[in-house]
Tab-separated table of C-alpha atoms in Angstrom:
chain	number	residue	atom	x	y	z
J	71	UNK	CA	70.703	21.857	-6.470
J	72	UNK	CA	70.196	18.104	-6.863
J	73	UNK	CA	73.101	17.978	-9.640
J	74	UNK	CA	75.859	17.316	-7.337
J	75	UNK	CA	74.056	14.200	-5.606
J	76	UNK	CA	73.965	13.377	-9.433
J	77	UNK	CA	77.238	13.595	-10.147
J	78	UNK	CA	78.388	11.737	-7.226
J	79	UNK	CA	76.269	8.725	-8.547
J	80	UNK	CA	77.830	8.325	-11.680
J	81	UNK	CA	81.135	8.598	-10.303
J	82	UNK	CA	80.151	5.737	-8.105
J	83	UNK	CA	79.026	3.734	-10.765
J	84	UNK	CA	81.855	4.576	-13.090
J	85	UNK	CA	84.361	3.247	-10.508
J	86	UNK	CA	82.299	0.438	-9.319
J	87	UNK	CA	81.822	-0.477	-13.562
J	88	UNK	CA	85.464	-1.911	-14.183
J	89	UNK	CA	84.970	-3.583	-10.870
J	90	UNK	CA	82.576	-5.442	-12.110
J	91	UNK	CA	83.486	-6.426	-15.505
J	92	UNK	CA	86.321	-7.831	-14.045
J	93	UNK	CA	85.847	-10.361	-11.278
J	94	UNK	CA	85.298	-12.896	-13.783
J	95	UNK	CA	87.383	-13.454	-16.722
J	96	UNK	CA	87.488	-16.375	-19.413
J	97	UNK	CA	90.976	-17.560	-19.408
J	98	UNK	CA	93.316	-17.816	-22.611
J	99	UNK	CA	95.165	-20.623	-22.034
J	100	UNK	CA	93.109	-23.364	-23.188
J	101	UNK	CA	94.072	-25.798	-20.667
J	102	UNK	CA	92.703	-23.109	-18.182
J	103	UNK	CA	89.587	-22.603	-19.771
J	104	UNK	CA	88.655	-26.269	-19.841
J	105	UNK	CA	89.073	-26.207	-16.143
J	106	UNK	CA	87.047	-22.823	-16.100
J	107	UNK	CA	84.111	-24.544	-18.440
J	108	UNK	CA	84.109	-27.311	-15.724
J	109	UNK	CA	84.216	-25.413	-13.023
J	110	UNK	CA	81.228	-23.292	-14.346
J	111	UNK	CA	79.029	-26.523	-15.106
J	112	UNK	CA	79.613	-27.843	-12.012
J	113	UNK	CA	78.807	-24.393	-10.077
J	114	UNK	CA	75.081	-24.516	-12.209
J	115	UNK	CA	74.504	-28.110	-11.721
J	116	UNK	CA	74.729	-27.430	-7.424
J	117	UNK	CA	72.470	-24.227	-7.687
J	118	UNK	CA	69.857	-26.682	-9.452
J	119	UNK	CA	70.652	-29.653	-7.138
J	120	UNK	CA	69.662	-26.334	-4.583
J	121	UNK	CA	66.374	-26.015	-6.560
J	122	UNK	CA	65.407	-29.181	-6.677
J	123	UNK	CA	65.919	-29.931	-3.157
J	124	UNK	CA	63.661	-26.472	-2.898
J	125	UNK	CA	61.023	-28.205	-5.497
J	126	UNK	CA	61.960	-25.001	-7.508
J	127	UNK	CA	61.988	-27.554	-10.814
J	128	UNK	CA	61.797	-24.974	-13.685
J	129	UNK	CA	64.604	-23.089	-12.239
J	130	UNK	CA	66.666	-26.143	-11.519
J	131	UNK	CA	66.044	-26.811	-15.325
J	132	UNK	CA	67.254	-23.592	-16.588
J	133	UNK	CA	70.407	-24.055	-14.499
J	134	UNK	CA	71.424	-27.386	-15.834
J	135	UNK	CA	70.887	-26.392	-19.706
J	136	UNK	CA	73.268	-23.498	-17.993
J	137	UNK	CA	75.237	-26.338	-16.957
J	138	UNK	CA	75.685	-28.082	-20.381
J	139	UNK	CA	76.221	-25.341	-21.818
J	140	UNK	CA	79.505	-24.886	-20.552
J	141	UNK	CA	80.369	-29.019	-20.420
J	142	UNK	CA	78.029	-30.376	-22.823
J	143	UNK	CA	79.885	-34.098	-21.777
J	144	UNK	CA	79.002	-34.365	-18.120
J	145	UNK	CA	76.930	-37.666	-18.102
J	146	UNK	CA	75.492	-36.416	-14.514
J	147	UNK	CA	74.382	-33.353	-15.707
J	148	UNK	CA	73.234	-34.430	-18.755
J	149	UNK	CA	70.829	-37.509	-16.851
J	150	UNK	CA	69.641	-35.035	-14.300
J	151	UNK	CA	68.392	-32.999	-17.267
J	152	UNK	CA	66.622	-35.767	-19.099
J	153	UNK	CA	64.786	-36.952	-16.260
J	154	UNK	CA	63.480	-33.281	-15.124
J	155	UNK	CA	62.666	-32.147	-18.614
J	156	UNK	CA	60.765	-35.433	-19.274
J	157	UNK	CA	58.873	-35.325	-16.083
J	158	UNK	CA	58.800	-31.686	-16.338
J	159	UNK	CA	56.719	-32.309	-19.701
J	160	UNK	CA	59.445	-30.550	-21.805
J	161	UNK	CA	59.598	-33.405	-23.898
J	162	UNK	CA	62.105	-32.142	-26.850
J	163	UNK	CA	64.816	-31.045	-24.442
J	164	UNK	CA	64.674	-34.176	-22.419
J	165	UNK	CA	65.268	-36.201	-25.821
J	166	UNK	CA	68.226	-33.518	-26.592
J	167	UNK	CA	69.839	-34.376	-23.335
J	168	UNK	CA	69.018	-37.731	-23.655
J	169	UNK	CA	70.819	-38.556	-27.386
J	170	UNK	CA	73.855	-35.757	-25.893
J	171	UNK	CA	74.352	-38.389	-23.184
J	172	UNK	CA	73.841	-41.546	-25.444
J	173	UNK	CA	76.746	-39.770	-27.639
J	174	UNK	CA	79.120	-38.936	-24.529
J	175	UNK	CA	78.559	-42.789	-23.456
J	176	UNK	CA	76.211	-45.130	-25.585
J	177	UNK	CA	75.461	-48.039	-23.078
J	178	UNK	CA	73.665	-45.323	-20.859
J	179	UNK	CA	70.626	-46.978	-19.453
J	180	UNK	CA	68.885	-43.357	-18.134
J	181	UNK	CA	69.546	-42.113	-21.844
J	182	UNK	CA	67.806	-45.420	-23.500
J	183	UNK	CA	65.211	-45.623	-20.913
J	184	UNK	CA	64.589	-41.718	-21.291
J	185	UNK	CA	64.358	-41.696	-25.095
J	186	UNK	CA	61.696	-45.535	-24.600
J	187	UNK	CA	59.926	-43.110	-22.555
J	188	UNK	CA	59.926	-40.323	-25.244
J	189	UNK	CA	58.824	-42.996	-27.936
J	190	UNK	CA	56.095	-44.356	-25.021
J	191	UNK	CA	54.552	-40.832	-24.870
J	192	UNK	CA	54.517	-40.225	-28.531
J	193	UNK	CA	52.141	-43.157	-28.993
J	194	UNK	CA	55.553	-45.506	-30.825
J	195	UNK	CA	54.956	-48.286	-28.340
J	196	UNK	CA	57.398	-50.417	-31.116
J	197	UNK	CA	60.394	-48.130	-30.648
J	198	UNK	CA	59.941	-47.610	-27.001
J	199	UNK	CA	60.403	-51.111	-26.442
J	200	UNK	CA	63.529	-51.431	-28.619
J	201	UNK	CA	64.992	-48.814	-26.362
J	202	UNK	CA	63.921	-50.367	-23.077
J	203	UNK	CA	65.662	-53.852	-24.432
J	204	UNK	CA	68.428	-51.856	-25.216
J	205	UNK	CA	68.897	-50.557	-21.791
J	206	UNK	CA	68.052	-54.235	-20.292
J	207	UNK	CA	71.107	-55.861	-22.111
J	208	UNK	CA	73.388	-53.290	-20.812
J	209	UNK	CA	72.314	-52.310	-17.227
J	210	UNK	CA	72.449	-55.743	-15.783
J	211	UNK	CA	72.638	-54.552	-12.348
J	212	UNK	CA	69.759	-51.817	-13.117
J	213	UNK	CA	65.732	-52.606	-12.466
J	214	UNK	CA	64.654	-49.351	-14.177
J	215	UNK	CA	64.685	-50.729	-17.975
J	216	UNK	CA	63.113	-54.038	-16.738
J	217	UNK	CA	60.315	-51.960	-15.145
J	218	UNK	CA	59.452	-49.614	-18.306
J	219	UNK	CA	59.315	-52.715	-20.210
J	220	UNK	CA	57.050	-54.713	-18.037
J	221	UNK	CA	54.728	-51.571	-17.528
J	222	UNK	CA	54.932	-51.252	-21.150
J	223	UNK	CA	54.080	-54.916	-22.039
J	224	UNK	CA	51.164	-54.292	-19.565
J	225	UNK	CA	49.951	-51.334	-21.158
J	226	UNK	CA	49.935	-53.160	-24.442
J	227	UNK	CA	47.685	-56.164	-23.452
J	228	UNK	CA	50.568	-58.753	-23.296
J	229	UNK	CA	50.026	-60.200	-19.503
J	230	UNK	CA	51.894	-63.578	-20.128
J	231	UNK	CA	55.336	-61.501	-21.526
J	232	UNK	CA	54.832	-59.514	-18.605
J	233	UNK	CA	54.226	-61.937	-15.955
J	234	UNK	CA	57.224	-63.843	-17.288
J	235	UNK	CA	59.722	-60.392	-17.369
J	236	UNK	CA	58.351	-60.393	-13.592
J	237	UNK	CA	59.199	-63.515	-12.537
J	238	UNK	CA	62.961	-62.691	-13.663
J	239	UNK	CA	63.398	-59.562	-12.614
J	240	UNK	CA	61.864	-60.745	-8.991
J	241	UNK	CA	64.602	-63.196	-8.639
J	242	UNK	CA	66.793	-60.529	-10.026
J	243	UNK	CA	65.874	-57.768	-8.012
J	244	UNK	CA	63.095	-58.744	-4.874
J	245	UNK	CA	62.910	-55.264	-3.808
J	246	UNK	CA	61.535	-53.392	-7.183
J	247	UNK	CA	58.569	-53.048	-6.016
J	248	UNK	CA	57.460	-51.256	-9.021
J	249	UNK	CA	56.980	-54.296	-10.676
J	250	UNK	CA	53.858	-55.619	-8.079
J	251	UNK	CA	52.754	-51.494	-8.051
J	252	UNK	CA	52.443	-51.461	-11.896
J	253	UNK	CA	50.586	-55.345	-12.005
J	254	UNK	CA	48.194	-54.153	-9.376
J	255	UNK	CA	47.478	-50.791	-10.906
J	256	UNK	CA	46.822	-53.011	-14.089
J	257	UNK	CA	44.781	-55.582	-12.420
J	258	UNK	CA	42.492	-52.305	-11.072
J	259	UNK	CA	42.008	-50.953	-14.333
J	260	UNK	CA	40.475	-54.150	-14.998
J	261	UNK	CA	38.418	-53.982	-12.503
J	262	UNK	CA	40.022	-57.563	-10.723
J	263	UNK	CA	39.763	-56.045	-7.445
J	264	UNK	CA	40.584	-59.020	-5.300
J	265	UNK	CA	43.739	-59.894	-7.328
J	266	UNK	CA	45.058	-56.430	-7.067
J	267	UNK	CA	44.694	-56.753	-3.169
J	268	UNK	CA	46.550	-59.344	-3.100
J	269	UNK	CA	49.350	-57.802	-5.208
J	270	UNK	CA	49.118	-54.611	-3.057
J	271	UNK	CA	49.851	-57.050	-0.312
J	272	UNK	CA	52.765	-58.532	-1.791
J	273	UNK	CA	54.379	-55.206	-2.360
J	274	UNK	CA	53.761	-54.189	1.507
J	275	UNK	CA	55.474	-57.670	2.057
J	276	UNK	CA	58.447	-56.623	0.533
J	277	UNK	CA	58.130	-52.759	1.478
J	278	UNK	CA	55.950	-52.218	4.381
J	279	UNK	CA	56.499	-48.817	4.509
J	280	UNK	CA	55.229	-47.930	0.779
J	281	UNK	CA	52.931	-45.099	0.858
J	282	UNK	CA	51.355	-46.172	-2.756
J	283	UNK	CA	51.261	-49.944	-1.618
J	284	UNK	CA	49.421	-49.257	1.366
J	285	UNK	CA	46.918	-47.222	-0.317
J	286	UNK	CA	46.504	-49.658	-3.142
J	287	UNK	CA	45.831	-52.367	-1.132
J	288	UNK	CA	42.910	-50.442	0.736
J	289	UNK	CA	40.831	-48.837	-2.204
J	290	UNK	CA	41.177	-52.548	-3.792
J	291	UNK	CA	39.279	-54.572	-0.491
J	292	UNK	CA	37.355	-51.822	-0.306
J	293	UNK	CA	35.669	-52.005	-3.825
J	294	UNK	CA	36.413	-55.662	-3.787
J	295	UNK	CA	33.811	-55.414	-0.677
J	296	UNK	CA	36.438	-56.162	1.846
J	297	UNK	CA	36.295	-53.482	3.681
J	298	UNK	CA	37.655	-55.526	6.868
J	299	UNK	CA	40.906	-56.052	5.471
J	300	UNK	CA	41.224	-52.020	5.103
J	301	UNK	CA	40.291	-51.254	8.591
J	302	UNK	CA	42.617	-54.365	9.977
J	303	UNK	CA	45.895	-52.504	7.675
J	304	UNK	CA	44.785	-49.073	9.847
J	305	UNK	CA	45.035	-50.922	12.684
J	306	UNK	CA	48.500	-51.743	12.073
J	307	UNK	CA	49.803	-48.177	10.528
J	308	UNK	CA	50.300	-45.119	13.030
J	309	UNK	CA	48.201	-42.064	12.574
J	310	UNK	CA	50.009	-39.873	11.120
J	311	UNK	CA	50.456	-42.741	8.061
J	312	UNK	CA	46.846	-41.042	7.311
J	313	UNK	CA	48.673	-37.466	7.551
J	314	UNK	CA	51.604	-38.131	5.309
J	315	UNK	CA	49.400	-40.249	3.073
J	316	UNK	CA	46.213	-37.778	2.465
J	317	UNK	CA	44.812	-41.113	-0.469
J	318	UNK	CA	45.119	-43.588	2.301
J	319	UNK	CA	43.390	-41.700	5.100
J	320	UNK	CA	39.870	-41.272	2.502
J	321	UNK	CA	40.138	-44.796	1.257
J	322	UNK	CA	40.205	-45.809	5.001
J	323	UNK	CA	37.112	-43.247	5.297
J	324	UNK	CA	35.512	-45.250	2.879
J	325	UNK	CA	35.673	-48.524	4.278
J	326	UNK	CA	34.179	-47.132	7.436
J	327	UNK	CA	31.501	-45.807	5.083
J	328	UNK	CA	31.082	-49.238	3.640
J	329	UNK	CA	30.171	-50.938	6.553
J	330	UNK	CA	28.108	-47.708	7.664
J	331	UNK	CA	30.014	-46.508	10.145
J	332	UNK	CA	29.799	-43.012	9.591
J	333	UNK	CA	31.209	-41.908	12.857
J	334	UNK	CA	34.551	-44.114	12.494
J	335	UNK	CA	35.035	-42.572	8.864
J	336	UNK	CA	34.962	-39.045	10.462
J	337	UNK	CA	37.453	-40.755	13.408
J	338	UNK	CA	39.796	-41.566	9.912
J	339	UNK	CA	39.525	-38.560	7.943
J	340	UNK	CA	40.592	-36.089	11.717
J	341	UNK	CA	43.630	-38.167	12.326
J	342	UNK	CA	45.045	-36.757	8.791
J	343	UNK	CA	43.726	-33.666	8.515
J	344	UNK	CA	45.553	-31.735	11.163
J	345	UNK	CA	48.856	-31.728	9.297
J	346	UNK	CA	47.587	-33.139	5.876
J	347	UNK	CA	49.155	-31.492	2.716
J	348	UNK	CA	46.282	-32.105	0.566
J	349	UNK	CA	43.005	-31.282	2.995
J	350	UNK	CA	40.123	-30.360	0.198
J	351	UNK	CA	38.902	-33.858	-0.575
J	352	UNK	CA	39.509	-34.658	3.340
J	353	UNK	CA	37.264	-31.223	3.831
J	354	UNK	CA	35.057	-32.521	1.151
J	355	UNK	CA	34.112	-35.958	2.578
J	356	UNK	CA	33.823	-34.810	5.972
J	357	UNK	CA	31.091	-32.769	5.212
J	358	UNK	CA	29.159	-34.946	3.419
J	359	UNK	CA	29.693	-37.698	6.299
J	360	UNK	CA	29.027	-34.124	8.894
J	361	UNK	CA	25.714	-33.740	6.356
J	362	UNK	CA	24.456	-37.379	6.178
J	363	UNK	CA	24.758	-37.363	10.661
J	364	UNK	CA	22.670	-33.818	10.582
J	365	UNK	CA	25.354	-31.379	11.403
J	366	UNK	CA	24.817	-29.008	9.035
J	367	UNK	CA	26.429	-25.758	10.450
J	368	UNK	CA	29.232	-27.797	10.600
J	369	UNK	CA	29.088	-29.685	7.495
J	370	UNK	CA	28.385	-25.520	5.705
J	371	UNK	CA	31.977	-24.412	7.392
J	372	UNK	CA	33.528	-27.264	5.584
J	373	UNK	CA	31.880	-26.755	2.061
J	374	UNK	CA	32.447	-22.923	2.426
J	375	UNK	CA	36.234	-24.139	3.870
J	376	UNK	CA	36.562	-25.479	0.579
J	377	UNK	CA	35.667	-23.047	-1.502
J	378	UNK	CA	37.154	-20.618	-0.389
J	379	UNK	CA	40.818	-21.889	-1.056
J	380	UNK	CA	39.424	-23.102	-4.480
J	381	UNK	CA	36.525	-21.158	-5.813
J	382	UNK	CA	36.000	-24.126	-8.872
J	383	UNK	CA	35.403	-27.164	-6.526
J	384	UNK	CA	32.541	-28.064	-8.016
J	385	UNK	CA	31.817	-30.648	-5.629
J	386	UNK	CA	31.775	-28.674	-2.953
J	387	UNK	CA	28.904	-25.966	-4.770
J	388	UNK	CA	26.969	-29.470	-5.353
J	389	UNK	CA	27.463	-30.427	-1.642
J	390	UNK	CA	26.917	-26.713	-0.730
J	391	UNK	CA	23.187	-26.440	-2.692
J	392	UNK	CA	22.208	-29.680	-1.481
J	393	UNK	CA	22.413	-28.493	1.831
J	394	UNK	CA	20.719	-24.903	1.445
J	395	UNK	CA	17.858	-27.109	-0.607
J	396	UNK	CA	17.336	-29.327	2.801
J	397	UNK	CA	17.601	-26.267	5.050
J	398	UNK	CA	14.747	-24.446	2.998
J	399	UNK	CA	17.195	-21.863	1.758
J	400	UNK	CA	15.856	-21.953	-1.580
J	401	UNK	CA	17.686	-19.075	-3.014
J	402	UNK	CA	21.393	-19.945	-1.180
J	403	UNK	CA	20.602	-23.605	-3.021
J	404	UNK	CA	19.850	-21.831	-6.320
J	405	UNK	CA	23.131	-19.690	-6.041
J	406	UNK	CA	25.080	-22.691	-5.513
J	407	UNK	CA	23.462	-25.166	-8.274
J	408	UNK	CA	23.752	-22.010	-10.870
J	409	UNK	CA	27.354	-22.178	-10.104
J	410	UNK	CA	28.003	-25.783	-10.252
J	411	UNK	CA	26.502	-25.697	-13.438
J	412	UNK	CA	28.549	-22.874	-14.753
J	413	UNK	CA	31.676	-25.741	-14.272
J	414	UNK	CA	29.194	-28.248	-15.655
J	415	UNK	CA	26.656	-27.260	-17.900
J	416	UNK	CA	25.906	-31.113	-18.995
J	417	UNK	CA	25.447	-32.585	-15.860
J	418	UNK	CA	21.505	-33.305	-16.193
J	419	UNK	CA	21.419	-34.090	-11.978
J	420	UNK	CA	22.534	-30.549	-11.464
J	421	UNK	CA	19.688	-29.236	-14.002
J	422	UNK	CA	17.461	-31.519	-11.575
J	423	UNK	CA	18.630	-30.054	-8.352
J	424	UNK	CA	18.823	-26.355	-9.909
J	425	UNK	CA	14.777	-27.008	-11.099
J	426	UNK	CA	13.726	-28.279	-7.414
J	427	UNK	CA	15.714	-25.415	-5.958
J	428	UNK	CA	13.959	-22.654	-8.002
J	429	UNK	CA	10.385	-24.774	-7.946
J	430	UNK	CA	10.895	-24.458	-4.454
J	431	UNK	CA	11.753	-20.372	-4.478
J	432	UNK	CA	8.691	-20.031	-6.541
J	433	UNK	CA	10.235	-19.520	-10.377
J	434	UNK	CA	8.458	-22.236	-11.753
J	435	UNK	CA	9.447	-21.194	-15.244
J	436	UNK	CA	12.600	-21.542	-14.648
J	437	UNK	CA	12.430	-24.788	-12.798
J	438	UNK	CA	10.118	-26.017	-16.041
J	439	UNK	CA	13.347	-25.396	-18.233
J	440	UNK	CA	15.338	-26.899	-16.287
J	441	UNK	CA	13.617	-29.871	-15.471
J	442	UNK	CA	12.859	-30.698	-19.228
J	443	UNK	CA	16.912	-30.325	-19.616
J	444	UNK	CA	17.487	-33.066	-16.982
J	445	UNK	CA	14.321	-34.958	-18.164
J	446	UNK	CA	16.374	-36.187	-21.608
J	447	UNK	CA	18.261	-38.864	-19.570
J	448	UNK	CA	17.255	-41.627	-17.141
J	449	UNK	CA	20.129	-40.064	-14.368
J	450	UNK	CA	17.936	-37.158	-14.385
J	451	UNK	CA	14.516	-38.490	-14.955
J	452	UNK	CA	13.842	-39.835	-11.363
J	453	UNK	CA	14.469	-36.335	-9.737
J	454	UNK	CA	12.294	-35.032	-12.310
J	455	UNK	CA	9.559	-37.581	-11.654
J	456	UNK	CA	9.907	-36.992	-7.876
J	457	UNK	CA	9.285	-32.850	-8.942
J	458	UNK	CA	6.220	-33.960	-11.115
J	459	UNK	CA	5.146	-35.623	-8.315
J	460	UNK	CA	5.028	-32.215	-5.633
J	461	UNK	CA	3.978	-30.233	-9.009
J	462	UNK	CA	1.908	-32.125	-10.854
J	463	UNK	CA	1.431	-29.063	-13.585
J	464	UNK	CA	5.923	-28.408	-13.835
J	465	UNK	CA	6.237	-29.579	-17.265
J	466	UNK	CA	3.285	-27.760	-18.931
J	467	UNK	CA	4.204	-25.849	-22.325
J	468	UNK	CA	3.297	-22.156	-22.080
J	469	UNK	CA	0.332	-23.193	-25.119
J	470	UNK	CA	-1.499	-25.384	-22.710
J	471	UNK	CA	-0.729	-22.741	-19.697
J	472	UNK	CA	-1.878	-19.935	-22.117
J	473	UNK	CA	-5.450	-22.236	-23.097
């Protein structure tokens, strides 16, 4: 009985098969299929332009090596692919693209300054720089080569070729701001707090609006112990800066923290977090500020907030035990410091809190082990000693217990 439906379905399909084969068809004159080719590449590289705009990146890659596939000479497609393998990690089809496009038209500066990059990454600082001076000859009216090369020069250790390149390419270009972003960033790394403020501030001088700038410039008064010149910068930015800028809102947090305001830092932290993108270290701070002011129901829906849209915050299962420990729920505190630990084994101050947490439930063998393993440092000593202290007897050996 069910052959006939059967039969009617490959009929179907056998009339709907040379449909199909033959909507599209390769054309033989070659003219014609040139214009096909191009007409195909250009068809993949809008579905990826689609992806990208949809932050689908590995399918907008597959659909431009789709792309030059069928026009292996379209410098646009070609660039586009570069850039998104490199940045996409996929570092041996970026350089493909990169030397197809330096072959299709060799004074390209995104090919040169692609393949620098390449070199960069592969720890050839010699040959990224010959391709970055390449690019700078021939894009005269282009700041990206001149901004590889100066973060390059920086990266190497050679400030005075760097601060010279910047002076040029200021006058050349005054708003690249990449080129104050990339000193600052340098200046932090070296710890020259002050100086990096004041490059931060430079940068928001020539773009107020820069979301990195603005950031920059409060972490750096912050832990140049400025936190006054933070707090005056929120003054001047809208709220939902702190929403669109999740960095800016905790650094912010933090200079309300610095000058002990712990009620202003929570005020910081709940303008961003209502429509924040990145809420977990926002979460995470406002329950240690929620902890330190005694809320503690409050700050244990935040930890447990946390961790429940990422189970291996291990900050949070620190935050989490500390809590439990101060409540007197010695066994919710163990739970927590055994699985901070499990994401840290080393971490001798989570041995220490694990051994008061279990000293405290009444497994004092336990606790003895793991007080001796956060004993071997000087981090861990002082909780220790504070232990030793409440229990004078913790680190006896079993031979003396047993005598």
């Amino acid at each position: 009985m069910n052959s006939i439906p059967k039969l009617a379905a490959l009929a179907l399909l056998a009339w709907l098969g040379p449909a199909c084969t033959t909507v599209v068809e390769r054309p033989n004159d070659p003219l014609e299929a040139t214009e096909w080719r191009s007409t195909k590449s250009r068809m993949y590289q809008d579905l990826a332009l689609q992806c990208l705009a949809a932050e689908d990146h590995d399918r907008a890659r597959s659909l431009l090596q789709q792309a030059v596939q069928f026009d292996p000479r379209d410098e646009r497609t070609l660039e586009l692919l570069a850039r998104l393998a490199y940045v996409g990690g996929d570092h041996a089809v970026a350089g493909t693209a990169a030397r197809q496009l330096q072959q299709v038209r060799p004074d390209s500066v995104a090919a040169a300054c692609t393949l620098g990059a390449l070199e960069e990454a592969g720890s050839r600082p010699a040959a990224a720089e010959a391709h970055y001076r390449q690019a700078l000859a021939v894009g005269k009216n282009d700041p990206r080569p001149g901004i590889d090369l100066h973060r390059l020069l920086l990266s190497l250790g050679r400030g005075d070729e760097a601060s010279s390149l910047r002076d040029d390419l200021g006058r050349r270009f005054p708003q690249a701001v990449e080129l104050l972003l990339d000193q600052a960033a340098w200046l932090c790394a070296d710890g020259q707090w002050q100086a990096a403020a004041l490059a931060y501030d430079e940068a928001m001088g020539r773009a107020p609006n820069d979301p990195a700038a603005a950031t920059g410039f409060a972490l750096a008064t912050v832990l140049a112990n400025h936190p006054e010149q933070a707090l005056e910068l929120g003054n001047r930015l809208p709220p939902r800066a702190r929403a669109e800028n999740p960095s800016l809102a905790l650094a912010l947090a933090s200079a309300q923290l610095r000058r002990g305001d712990l009620v202003g830092a929570l005020r910081e932290i709940d303008l961003a977090l209502p429509t924040a993108r990145a809420a977990a270290a926002l979460r995470l701070l406002r329950a240690e500020i929620l902890l330190r002011m005694g809320q503690v129901d409050l700050a244990q829906e935040e930890f447990e907030r946390v961790l429940a849209g990422d189970p291996q915050a291990l900050r949070a299962h620190r935050g989490l035990g500390r809590l439990h420990l101060a409540a007197g729920r010695s066994h919710a505190a163990v739970r927590s410091f055994e699985a901070a630990l499990r994401l840290q084994p080393t971490d001798v101050v989570l041995h220490g809190l694990l051994a008061a947490a279990l000293l405290a439930h009444g497994e004092r063998g336990r606790a003895r082990q793991h007080a001796e393993l956060a004993a071997g440092s000087a981090e861990g000593r002082a909780l220790v000693d504070e232990l030793v202290r409440r229990c004078p007897d913790l680190l006896t050996t079993r031979a003396e217990e047993r005598r």
